[in-house]
């Protein structure tokens, strides 16, 4: 089985398909995601036989703040190194584009922590990741 990683933003249909595959459909407003996707700093998709099986993107201001976002691999393709492929590309972009002292963050599921720890992401005792959904 071969995989191809391409530097491009997922289409709306691809994004929707991947999010639903991992149970994120209630966390996303798919009616407005188009603008968010278009405003990504950097995005990649992974294909297998021309079918999307994974994605990842970087969002932020491009100067001080960079967030790894929407890193998803279809469940049936997980644990095959695809997450590592995605992270390698995202980290390569950051190495070239993130200045010294830039904040690079992400939210992680418990299962994915091991992947991100390989790239020196860690939890800091003085900080905690928090979020909420609108409406406010």
Short mmCIF file of N, CA, C and O in Angstrom, two decimals:
data_model
loop_
_atom_site.label_atom_id
_atom_site.label_comp_id
_atom_site.label_asym_id
_atom_site.label_seq_id
_atom_site.Cartn_x
_atom_site.Cartn_y
_atom_site.Cartn_z
N UNK A 1 0.85 -1.17 0.00
CA UNK A 1 0.00 0.00 0.00
C UNK A 1 0.90 1.24 0.00
O UNK A 1 1.80 1.35 0.82
N UNK A 2 0.65 2.16 -0.92
CA UNK A 2 1.47 3.38 -0.97
C UNK A 2 0.62 4.60 -0.62
O UNK A 2 -0.58 4.62 -0.87
N UNK A 3 1.30 5.58 -0.06
CA UNK A 3 0.65 6.81 0.35
C UNK A 3 1.38 7.98 -0.29
O UNK A 3 2.59 7.96 -0.43
N UNK A 4 0.61 8.99 -0.66
CA UNK A 4 1.18 10.20 -1.26
C UNK A 4 0.76 11.39 -0.41
O UNK A 4 -0.43 11.58 -0.13
N UNK A 5 1.72 12.20 0.00
CA UNK A 5 1.41 13.42 0.75
C UNK A 5 1.57 14.61 -0.18
O UNK A 5 2.56 14.71 -0.90
N UNK A 6 0.57 15.48 -0.18
CA UNK A 6 0.53 16.62 -1.09
C UNK A 6 0.31 17.89 -0.28
O UNK A 6 -0.54 17.92 0.61
N UNK A 7 1.04 18.93 -0.61
CA UNK A 7 0.87 20.22 0.03
C UNK A 7 -0.32 20.93 -0.60
O UNK A 7 -0.21 21.53 -1.66
N UNK A 8 -1.47 20.80 0.02
CA UNK A 8 -2.67 21.52 -0.40
C UNK A 8 -3.71 21.42 0.71
O UNK A 8 -3.63 20.57 1.58
N UNK A 9 -4.68 22.31 0.63
CA UNK A 9 -5.77 22.33 1.59
C UNK A 9 -6.80 21.27 1.19
O UNK A 9 -7.09 21.12 0.01
N UNK A 10 -7.37 20.56 2.17
CA UNK A 10 -8.43 19.62 1.80
C UNK A 10 -9.65 20.37 1.28
O UNK A 10 -9.90 21.52 1.67
N UNK A 11 -10.39 19.73 0.39
CA UNK A 11 -11.65 20.32 -0.06
C UNK A 11 -12.66 20.25 1.09
O UNK A 11 -12.44 19.54 2.08
N UNK A 12 -13.76 20.95 0.93
CA UNK A 12 -14.80 20.89 1.96
C UNK A 12 -15.31 19.47 2.16
O UNK A 12 -15.50 19.02 3.29
N UNK A 13 -15.52 18.76 1.07
CA UNK A 13 -15.99 17.37 1.17
C UNK A 13 -14.96 16.48 1.85
O UNK A 13 -15.31 15.64 2.69
N UNK A 14 -13.70 16.64 1.50
CA UNK A 14 -12.64 15.86 2.13
C UNK A 14 -12.55 16.15 3.62
O UNK A 14 -12.45 15.24 4.45
N UNK A 15 -12.58 17.42 3.96
CA UNK A 15 -12.51 17.84 5.36
C UNK A 15 -13.68 17.22 6.15
O UNK A 15 -13.48 16.65 7.23
N UNK A 16 -14.87 17.35 5.60
CA UNK A 16 -16.07 16.80 6.25
C UNK A 16 -15.94 15.30 6.46
O UNK A 16 -16.19 14.78 7.55
N UNK A 17 -15.53 14.60 5.43
CA UNK A 17 -15.39 13.14 5.50
C UNK A 17 -14.41 12.73 6.59
O UNK A 17 -14.70 11.83 7.39
N UNK A 18 -13.27 13.38 6.65
CA UNK A 18 -12.26 13.03 7.66
C UNK A 18 -12.74 13.36 9.06
O UNK A 18 -12.56 12.56 9.99
N UNK A 19 -13.36 14.52 9.24
CA UNK A 19 -13.85 14.89 10.57
C UNK A 19 -14.92 13.92 11.07
O UNK A 19 -14.90 13.50 12.23
N UNK A 20 -15.84 13.56 10.20
CA UNK A 20 -16.89 12.61 10.58
C UNK A 20 -16.28 11.26 10.95
O UNK A 20 -16.71 10.60 11.89
N UNK A 21 -15.23 10.86 10.24
CA UNK A 21 -14.62 9.54 10.47
C UNK A 21 -14.06 9.40 11.88
O UNK A 21 -13.93 8.28 12.38
N UNK A 22 -13.70 10.53 12.51
CA UNK A 22 -13.13 10.47 13.86
C UNK A 22 -14.08 11.06 14.91
O UNK A 22 -13.67 11.32 16.04
N UNK A 23 -15.33 11.28 14.53
CA UNK A 23 -16.33 11.72 15.49
C UNK A 23 -16.33 13.20 15.83
O UNK A 23 -16.84 13.60 16.87
N UNK A 24 -15.80 14.03 14.93
CA UNK A 24 -15.75 15.47 15.20
C UNK A 24 -16.93 16.24 14.63
O UNK A 24 -16.97 17.46 14.71
N UNK A 25 -17.93 15.55 14.06
CA UNK A 25 -18.99 16.27 13.36
C UNK A 25 -19.76 17.25 14.25
O UNK A 25 -20.24 18.27 13.79
N UNK A 26 -19.84 17.00 15.55
CA UNK A 26 -20.57 17.91 16.44
C UNK A 26 -19.69 19.06 16.93
O UNK A 26 -20.17 19.99 17.55
N UNK A 27 -18.40 19.00 16.64
CA UNK A 27 -17.48 20.06 17.06
C UNK A 27 -17.22 21.08 15.96
O UNK A 27 -16.54 22.07 16.19
N UNK A 28 -17.71 20.82 14.76
CA UNK A 28 -17.40 21.67 13.61
C UNK A 28 -18.66 22.30 13.04
O UNK A 28 -19.70 21.67 12.96
N UNK A 29 -18.52 23.55 12.61
CA UNK A 29 -19.57 24.22 11.85
C UNK A 29 -19.15 24.17 10.39
O UNK A 29 -18.39 25.02 9.91
N UNK A 30 -19.62 23.15 9.70
CA UNK A 30 -19.19 22.93 8.32
C UNK A 30 -19.70 24.00 7.37
O UNK A 30 -19.20 24.12 6.26
N UNK A 31 -20.67 24.81 7.81
CA UNK A 31 -21.19 25.88 6.96
C UNK A 31 -20.18 27.01 6.79
O UNK A 31 -20.22 27.74 5.81
N UNK A 32 -19.26 27.17 7.75
CA UNK A 32 -18.32 28.29 7.68
C UNK A 32 -16.86 27.84 7.59
O UNK A 32 -15.97 28.67 7.57
N UNK A 33 -16.62 26.55 7.51
CA UNK A 33 -15.24 26.06 7.55
C UNK A 33 -14.44 26.44 6.30
O UNK A 33 -13.21 26.51 6.34
N UNK A 34 -15.12 26.73 5.20
CA UNK A 34 -14.42 27.07 3.95
C UNK A 34 -13.43 28.21 4.15
O UNK A 34 -12.27 28.13 3.75
N UNK A 35 -13.85 29.30 4.79
CA UNK A 35 -12.96 30.44 5.02
C UNK A 35 -11.81 30.07 5.94
O UNK A 35 -10.68 30.52 5.75
N UNK A 36 -12.08 29.26 6.94
CA UNK A 36 -11.03 28.82 7.84
C UNK A 36 -9.98 28.02 7.08
O UNK A 36 -8.78 28.26 7.23
N UNK A 37 -10.42 27.09 6.26
CA UNK A 37 -9.48 26.29 5.48
C UNK A 37 -8.65 27.17 4.56
O UNK A 37 -7.43 27.00 4.46
N UNK A 38 -9.30 28.13 3.90
CA UNK A 38 -8.59 29.02 2.96
C UNK A 38 -7.58 29.91 3.67
O UNK A 38 -6.63 30.36 3.04
N UNK A 39 -7.78 30.17 4.95
CA UNK A 39 -6.87 31.04 5.69
C UNK A 39 -5.80 30.27 6.47
O UNK A 39 -5.09 30.85 7.29
N UNK A 40 -5.68 28.98 6.21
CA UNK A 40 -4.61 28.20 6.83
C UNK A 40 -3.26 28.73 6.35
O UNK A 40 -3.12 29.18 5.21
N UNK A 41 -2.28 28.65 7.22
CA UNK A 41 -0.93 29.02 6.81
C UNK A 41 -0.32 27.95 5.91
O UNK A 41 0.43 28.26 4.98
N UNK A 42 -0.65 26.70 6.20
CA UNK A 42 -0.05 25.57 5.47
C UNK A 42 -0.93 24.35 5.69
O UNK A 42 -1.43 24.14 6.80
N UNK A 43 -1.12 23.56 4.66
CA UNK A 43 -1.95 22.35 4.76
C UNK A 43 -1.35 21.23 3.94
O UNK A 43 -0.71 21.47 2.91
N UNK A 44 -1.61 20.01 4.39
CA UNK A 44 -1.25 18.82 3.62
C UNK A 44 -2.40 17.83 3.66
O UNK A 44 -3.20 17.82 4.59
N UNK A 45 -2.47 17.02 2.63
CA UNK A 45 -3.40 15.89 2.60
C UNK A 45 -2.59 14.64 2.24
O UNK A 45 -1.54 14.73 1.59
N UNK A 46 -3.09 13.50 2.68
CA UNK A 46 -2.47 12.22 2.34
C UNK A 46 -3.49 11.42 1.54
O UNK A 46 -4.66 11.30 1.93
N UNK A 47 -3.03 10.89 0.41
CA UNK A 47 -3.89 10.10 -0.47
C UNK A 47 -3.38 8.67 -0.56
O UNK A 47 -2.18 8.41 -0.48
N UNK A 48 -4.32 7.78 -0.74
CA UNK A 48 -4.03 6.39 -1.06
C UNK A 48 -4.93 6.03 -2.22
O UNK A 48 -6.16 6.09 -2.11
N UNK A 49 -4.32 5.71 -3.34
CA UNK A 49 -5.08 5.41 -4.56
C UNK A 49 -6.07 6.52 -4.87
O UNK A 49 -7.25 6.27 -5.12
N UNK A 50 -5.62 7.76 -4.81
CA UNK A 50 -6.38 8.97 -5.11
C UNK A 50 -7.51 9.27 -4.11
O UNK A 50 -8.31 10.16 -4.33
N UNK A 51 -7.58 8.52 -3.03
CA UNK A 51 -8.61 8.75 -2.00
C UNK A 51 -7.95 9.41 -0.79
O UNK A 51 -6.88 8.97 -0.34
N UNK A 52 -8.58 10.46 -0.28
CA UNK A 52 -8.01 11.13 0.89
C UNK A 52 -8.13 10.23 2.12
O UNK A 52 -9.18 9.63 2.37
N UNK A 53 -7.03 10.11 2.84
CA UNK A 53 -7.04 9.28 4.05
C UNK A 53 -6.48 10.05 5.26
O UNK A 53 -6.55 9.55 6.39
N UNK A 54 -5.96 11.26 5.03
CA UNK A 54 -5.44 12.04 6.14
C UNK A 54 -5.22 13.49 5.76
O UNK A 54 -5.21 13.84 4.58
N UNK A 55 -5.08 14.32 6.79
CA UNK A 55 -4.83 15.74 6.57
C UNK A 55 -4.19 16.34 7.82
O UNK A 55 -4.22 15.75 8.90
N UNK A 56 -3.65 17.51 7.64
CA UNK A 56 -3.14 18.30 8.75
C UNK A 56 -2.92 19.71 8.26
O UNK A 56 -2.67 19.93 7.07
N UNK A 57 -3.02 20.67 9.19
CA UNK A 57 -2.78 22.04 8.77
C UNK A 57 -2.20 22.85 9.91
O UNK A 57 -2.22 22.42 11.06
N UNK A 58 -1.65 24.00 9.55
CA UNK A 58 -1.11 24.95 10.52
C UNK A 58 -1.90 26.24 10.36
O UNK A 58 -2.11 26.72 9.24
N UNK A 59 -2.35 26.76 11.49
CA UNK A 59 -3.06 28.02 11.52
C UNK A 59 -2.32 28.97 12.46
O UNK A 59 -1.44 28.55 13.19
N UNK A 60 -2.66 30.23 12.42
CA UNK A 60 -2.04 31.19 13.33
C UNK A 60 -1.78 32.51 12.63
O UNK A 60 -2.28 32.75 11.53
N UNK A 61 -0.95 33.35 13.27
CA UNK A 61 -0.67 34.65 12.68
C UNK A 61 0.56 34.63 11.77
O UNK A 61 0.85 35.59 11.09
N UNK A 62 1.30 33.53 11.77
CA UNK A 62 2.47 33.42 10.91
C UNK A 62 3.70 34.12 11.42
O UNK A 62 4.72 34.16 10.73
N UNK A 63 3.64 34.63 12.64
CA UNK A 63 4.77 35.35 13.22
C UNK A 63 5.11 34.84 14.62
O UNK A 63 6.22 34.40 14.87
N UNK A 64 4.15 34.92 15.51
CA UNK A 64 4.38 34.54 16.90
C UNK A 64 3.65 33.25 17.25
O UNK A 64 4.17 32.42 17.99
N UNK A 65 2.47 33.06 16.70
CA UNK A 65 1.63 31.92 17.07
C UNK A 65 1.37 31.01 15.88
O UNK A 65 0.94 31.45 14.81
N UNK A 66 1.64 29.73 16.11
CA UNK A 66 1.39 28.68 15.13
C UNK A 66 0.69 27.53 15.86
O UNK A 66 1.16 27.11 16.92
N UNK A 67 -0.40 27.05 15.31
CA UNK A 67 -1.11 25.93 15.90
C UNK A 67 -1.27 24.82 14.88
O UNK A 67 -1.70 25.06 13.75
N UNK A 68 -0.91 23.62 15.28
CA UNK A 68 -1.16 22.46 14.46
C UNK A 68 -2.62 22.10 14.68
O UNK A 68 -3.07 21.99 15.83
N UNK A 69 -3.34 21.95 13.60
CA UNK A 69 -4.79 21.83 13.68
C UNK A 69 -5.29 20.74 12.74
O UNK A 69 -4.71 20.52 11.68
N UNK A 70 -6.36 20.09 13.12
CA UNK A 70 -7.08 19.16 12.25
C UNK A 70 -6.18 18.07 11.68
O UNK A 70 -6.25 17.73 10.50
N UNK A 71 -5.34 17.51 12.53
CA UNK A 71 -4.53 16.37 12.10
C UNK A 71 -5.40 15.13 12.26
O UNK A 71 -5.75 14.74 13.37
N UNK A 72 -5.77 14.55 11.14
CA UNK A 72 -6.73 13.44 11.13
C UNK A 72 -6.26 12.37 10.15
O UNK A 72 -5.81 12.69 9.05
N UNK A 73 -6.39 11.14 10.56
CA UNK A 73 -6.16 9.99 9.68
C UNK A 73 -7.39 9.09 9.80
O UNK A 73 -7.87 8.83 10.92
N UNK A 74 -7.92 8.64 8.66
CA UNK A 74 -9.06 7.72 8.72
C UNK A 74 -8.73 6.56 9.66
O UNK A 74 -7.61 6.03 9.62
N UNK A 75 -9.67 6.17 10.50
CA UNK A 75 -9.40 5.11 11.48
C UNK A 75 -8.79 3.84 10.89
O UNK A 75 -7.88 3.26 11.49
N UNK A 76 -9.23 3.43 9.72
CA UNK A 76 -8.71 2.18 9.14
C UNK A 76 -7.27 2.32 8.64
O UNK A 76 -6.63 1.32 8.32
N UNK A 77 -6.74 3.55 8.59
CA UNK A 77 -5.37 3.78 8.17
C UNK A 77 -4.46 4.24 9.31
O UNK A 77 -3.30 4.57 9.09
N UNK A 78 -5.00 4.29 10.51
CA UNK A 78 -4.19 4.70 11.65
C UNK A 78 -3.18 3.62 12.00
O UNK A 78 -3.37 2.45 11.71
N UNK A 79 -2.10 4.04 12.61
CA UNK A 79 -1.00 3.17 13.04
C UNK A 79 -0.24 2.56 11.86
O UNK A 79 0.28 1.46 11.93
N UNK A 80 -0.20 3.33 10.75
CA UNK A 80 0.56 2.92 9.57
C UNK A 80 1.63 3.94 9.21
O UNK A 80 2.18 3.91 8.11
N UNK A 81 1.89 4.89 10.10
CA UNK A 81 2.91 5.90 9.85
C UNK A 81 2.41 7.15 9.15
O UNK A 81 3.20 8.04 8.83
N UNK A 82 1.12 7.24 8.89
CA UNK A 82 0.57 8.39 8.17
C UNK A 82 0.61 9.64 9.04
O UNK A 82 0.94 10.73 8.56
N UNK A 83 0.30 9.51 10.31
CA UNK A 83 0.41 10.65 11.23
C UNK A 83 1.83 11.19 11.26
O UNK A 83 2.04 12.41 11.29
N UNK A 84 2.79 10.30 11.23
CA UNK A 84 4.21 10.72 11.20
C UNK A 84 4.52 11.45 9.90
O UNK A 84 5.22 12.48 9.92
N UNK A 85 4.00 10.97 8.78
CA UNK A 85 4.19 11.67 7.50
C UNK A 85 3.65 13.09 7.58
O UNK A 85 4.31 14.04 7.14
N UNK A 86 2.46 13.23 8.13
CA UNK A 86 1.83 14.54 8.25
C UNK A 86 2.66 15.43 9.16
O UNK A 86 2.97 16.58 8.82
N UNK A 87 3.04 14.91 10.31
CA UNK A 87 3.83 15.71 11.26
C UNK A 87 5.18 16.11 10.67
O UNK A 87 5.64 17.23 10.89
N UNK A 88 5.82 15.23 9.95
CA UNK A 88 7.11 15.57 9.33
C UNK A 88 6.97 16.78 8.40
O UNK A 88 7.80 17.68 8.41
N UNK A 89 5.91 16.80 7.60
CA UNK A 89 5.69 17.92 6.68
C UNK A 89 5.36 19.19 7.44
O UNK A 89 5.88 20.27 7.11
N UNK A 90 4.51 19.09 8.45
CA UNK A 90 4.15 20.28 9.23
C UNK A 90 5.37 20.84 9.95
O UNK A 90 5.61 22.05 9.97
N UNK A 91 6.17 19.96 10.53
CA UNK A 91 7.36 20.40 11.26
C UNK A 91 8.40 20.99 10.31
O UNK A 91 9.11 21.93 10.67
N UNK A 92 8.50 20.47 9.10
CA UNK A 92 9.41 21.02 8.11
C UNK A 92 9.01 22.46 7.76
O UNK A 92 9.86 23.36 7.66
N UNK A 93 7.71 22.69 7.60
CA UNK A 93 7.22 24.04 7.35
C UNK A 93 7.59 24.97 8.51
O UNK A 93 8.08 26.09 8.31
N UNK A 94 7.36 24.49 9.74
CA UNK A 94 7.66 25.31 10.91
C UNK A 94 9.15 25.61 11.04
O UNK A 94 9.54 26.71 11.40
N UNK A 95 9.96 24.63 10.73
CA UNK A 95 11.42 24.83 10.81
C UNK A 95 11.85 25.97 9.89
O UNK A 95 12.73 26.76 10.22
N UNK A 96 11.22 26.07 8.73
CA UNK A 96 11.56 27.11 7.76
C UNK A 96 10.90 28.45 8.06
O UNK A 96 11.42 29.49 7.67
N UNK A 97 9.74 28.45 8.72
CA UNK A 97 8.92 29.65 8.80
C UNK A 97 8.66 30.21 10.19
O UNK A 97 8.22 31.35 10.31
N UNK A 98 8.88 29.43 11.23
CA UNK A 98 8.61 29.93 12.58
C UNK A 98 9.88 30.54 13.17
O UNK A 98 10.90 29.86 13.28
N UNK A 99 9.85 31.81 13.54
CA UNK A 99 11.04 32.45 14.10
C UNK A 99 11.33 31.93 15.51
O UNK A 99 10.49 31.29 16.15
N UNK A 100 12.52 32.22 15.99
CA UNK A 100 12.89 31.85 17.36
C UNK A 100 11.86 32.39 18.34
O UNK A 100 11.37 33.52 18.17
N UNK A 101 11.56 31.61 19.34
CA UNK A 101 10.62 31.94 20.41
C UNK A 101 9.16 31.95 19.95
O UNK A 101 8.29 32.38 20.71
N UNK A 102 8.85 31.51 18.73
CA UNK A 102 7.45 31.41 18.31
C UNK A 102 6.77 30.34 19.15
O UNK A 102 7.38 29.33 19.52
N UNK A 103 5.52 30.55 19.46
CA UNK A 103 4.72 29.59 20.22
C UNK A 103 4.08 28.63 19.23
O UNK A 103 3.37 29.05 18.32
N UNK A 104 4.34 27.35 19.39
CA UNK A 104 3.79 26.31 18.51
C UNK A 104 2.96 25.39 19.38
O UNK A 104 3.50 24.69 20.25
N UNK A 105 1.66 25.40 19.19
CA UNK A 105 0.78 24.64 20.06
C UNK A 105 -0.11 23.68 19.30
O UNK A 105 -0.21 23.72 18.07
N UNK A 106 -0.77 22.81 20.07
CA UNK A 106 -1.75 21.88 19.53
C UNK A 106 -2.59 21.32 20.67
O UNK A 106 -2.19 21.38 21.83
N UNK A 107 -3.74 20.81 20.33
CA UNK A 107 -4.54 20.02 21.25
C UNK A 107 -4.41 18.58 20.79
O UNK A 107 -4.33 18.31 19.60
N UNK A 108 -4.40 17.66 21.73
CA UNK A 108 -4.19 16.25 21.40
C UNK A 108 -5.20 15.37 22.12
O UNK A 108 -5.53 15.61 23.27
N UNK A 109 -5.62 14.33 21.43
CA UNK A 109 -6.34 13.27 22.11
C UNK A 109 -5.32 12.48 22.93
O UNK A 109 -4.11 12.54 22.67
N UNK A 110 -5.79 11.75 23.90
CA UNK A 110 -4.86 10.94 24.70
C UNK A 110 -4.11 9.94 23.84
O UNK A 110 -2.92 9.70 24.06
N UNK A 111 -4.77 9.36 22.86
CA UNK A 111 -4.14 8.36 22.00
C UNK A 111 -3.01 8.94 21.15
O UNK A 111 -2.06 8.25 20.82
N UNK A 112 -3.13 10.22 20.78
CA UNK A 112 -2.15 10.83 19.88
C UNK A 112 -0.97 11.47 20.62
O UNK A 112 -0.01 11.89 19.97
N UNK A 113 -1.03 11.55 21.93
CA UNK A 113 0.05 12.19 22.68
C UNK A 113 1.42 11.60 22.36
O UNK A 113 2.40 12.32 22.23
N UNK A 114 1.49 10.30 22.18
CA UNK A 114 2.76 9.64 21.91
C UNK A 114 3.37 10.16 20.60
O UNK A 114 4.57 10.41 20.52
N UNK A 115 2.53 10.35 19.59
CA UNK A 115 3.02 10.89 18.31
C UNK A 115 3.61 12.28 18.51
O UNK A 115 4.72 12.56 18.07
N UNK A 116 2.90 13.15 19.18
CA UNK A 116 3.36 14.53 19.33
C UNK A 116 4.58 14.64 20.24
O UNK A 116 5.42 15.51 20.04
N UNK A 117 4.68 13.77 21.21
CA UNK A 117 5.86 13.78 22.09
C UNK A 117 7.13 13.46 21.31
O UNK A 117 8.21 13.94 21.66
N UNK A 118 7.03 12.70 20.22
CA UNK A 118 8.19 12.41 19.37
C UNK A 118 8.75 13.69 18.75
O UNK A 118 9.90 13.73 18.34
N UNK A 119 7.94 14.72 18.66
CA UNK A 119 8.34 15.99 18.07
C UNK A 119 8.56 17.06 19.15
O UNK A 119 8.52 18.25 18.88
N UNK A 120 8.81 16.60 20.36
CA UNK A 120 9.12 17.45 21.51
C UNK A 120 7.96 18.33 22.00
O UNK A 120 8.19 19.32 22.68
N UNK A 121 6.74 17.98 21.65
CA UNK A 121 5.60 18.65 22.27
C UNK A 121 5.41 18.04 23.65
O UNK A 121 5.53 16.82 23.81
N UNK A 122 5.14 18.87 24.62
CA UNK A 122 4.94 18.38 25.98
C UNK A 122 3.96 19.25 26.71
O UNK A 122 3.71 20.39 26.32
N UNK A 123 3.42 18.71 27.77
CA UNK A 123 2.55 19.49 28.64
C UNK A 123 3.43 20.24 29.63
O UNK A 123 4.45 19.73 30.08
N UNK A 124 3.04 21.45 29.92
CA UNK A 124 3.77 22.27 30.88
C UNK A 124 2.92 22.43 32.13
O UNK A 124 1.76 22.83 32.04
N UNK A 125 3.48 22.13 33.29
CA UNK A 125 2.70 22.21 34.53
C UNK A 125 2.06 23.58 34.78
O UNK A 125 0.99 23.66 35.35
N UNK A 126 2.72 24.64 34.33
CA UNK A 126 2.17 25.98 34.58
C UNK A 126 1.11 26.38 33.56
O UNK A 126 0.47 27.41 33.72
N UNK A 127 0.90 25.58 32.52
CA UNK A 127 -0.07 25.90 31.47
C UNK A 127 -1.07 24.77 31.33
O UNK A 127 -0.76 23.61 31.56
N UNK A 128 -2.25 25.11 30.88
CA UNK A 128 -3.24 24.10 30.58
C UNK A 128 -3.97 24.49 29.31
O UNK A 128 -4.25 25.66 29.09
N UNK A 129 -4.25 23.52 28.46
CA UNK A 129 -5.02 23.78 27.28
C UNK A 129 -6.50 23.79 27.63
O UNK A 129 -6.99 22.93 28.36
N UNK A 130 -7.20 24.80 27.18
CA UNK A 130 -8.63 24.91 27.44
C UNK A 130 -9.31 25.39 26.18
O UNK A 130 -8.70 26.07 25.35
N UNK A 131 -10.59 25.07 26.04
CA UNK A 131 -11.36 25.63 24.94
C UNK A 131 -12.83 25.55 25.27
O UNK A 131 -13.23 24.89 26.22
N UNK A 132 -13.64 26.25 24.49
CA UNK A 132 -15.08 26.15 24.58
C UNK A 132 -15.63 26.39 23.18
O UNK A 132 -14.92 26.88 22.30
N UNK A 133 -16.86 26.04 23.00
CA UNK A 133 -17.52 26.27 21.72
C UNK A 133 -18.50 27.42 21.86
O UNK A 133 -19.08 27.64 22.92
N UNK A 134 -18.68 28.18 20.79
CA UNK A 134 -19.67 29.24 20.74
C UNK A 134 -21.04 28.59 20.51
O UNK A 134 -21.09 27.45 20.06
N UNK A 135 -22.12 29.21 20.80
CA UNK A 135 -22.26 30.64 21.04
C UNK A 135 -21.86 31.04 22.45
O UNK A 135 -21.88 30.24 23.37
N UNK A 136 -21.52 32.31 22.57
CA UNK A 136 -21.12 32.86 23.84
C UNK A 136 -22.28 33.64 24.44
O UNK A 136 -22.97 34.34 23.79
#
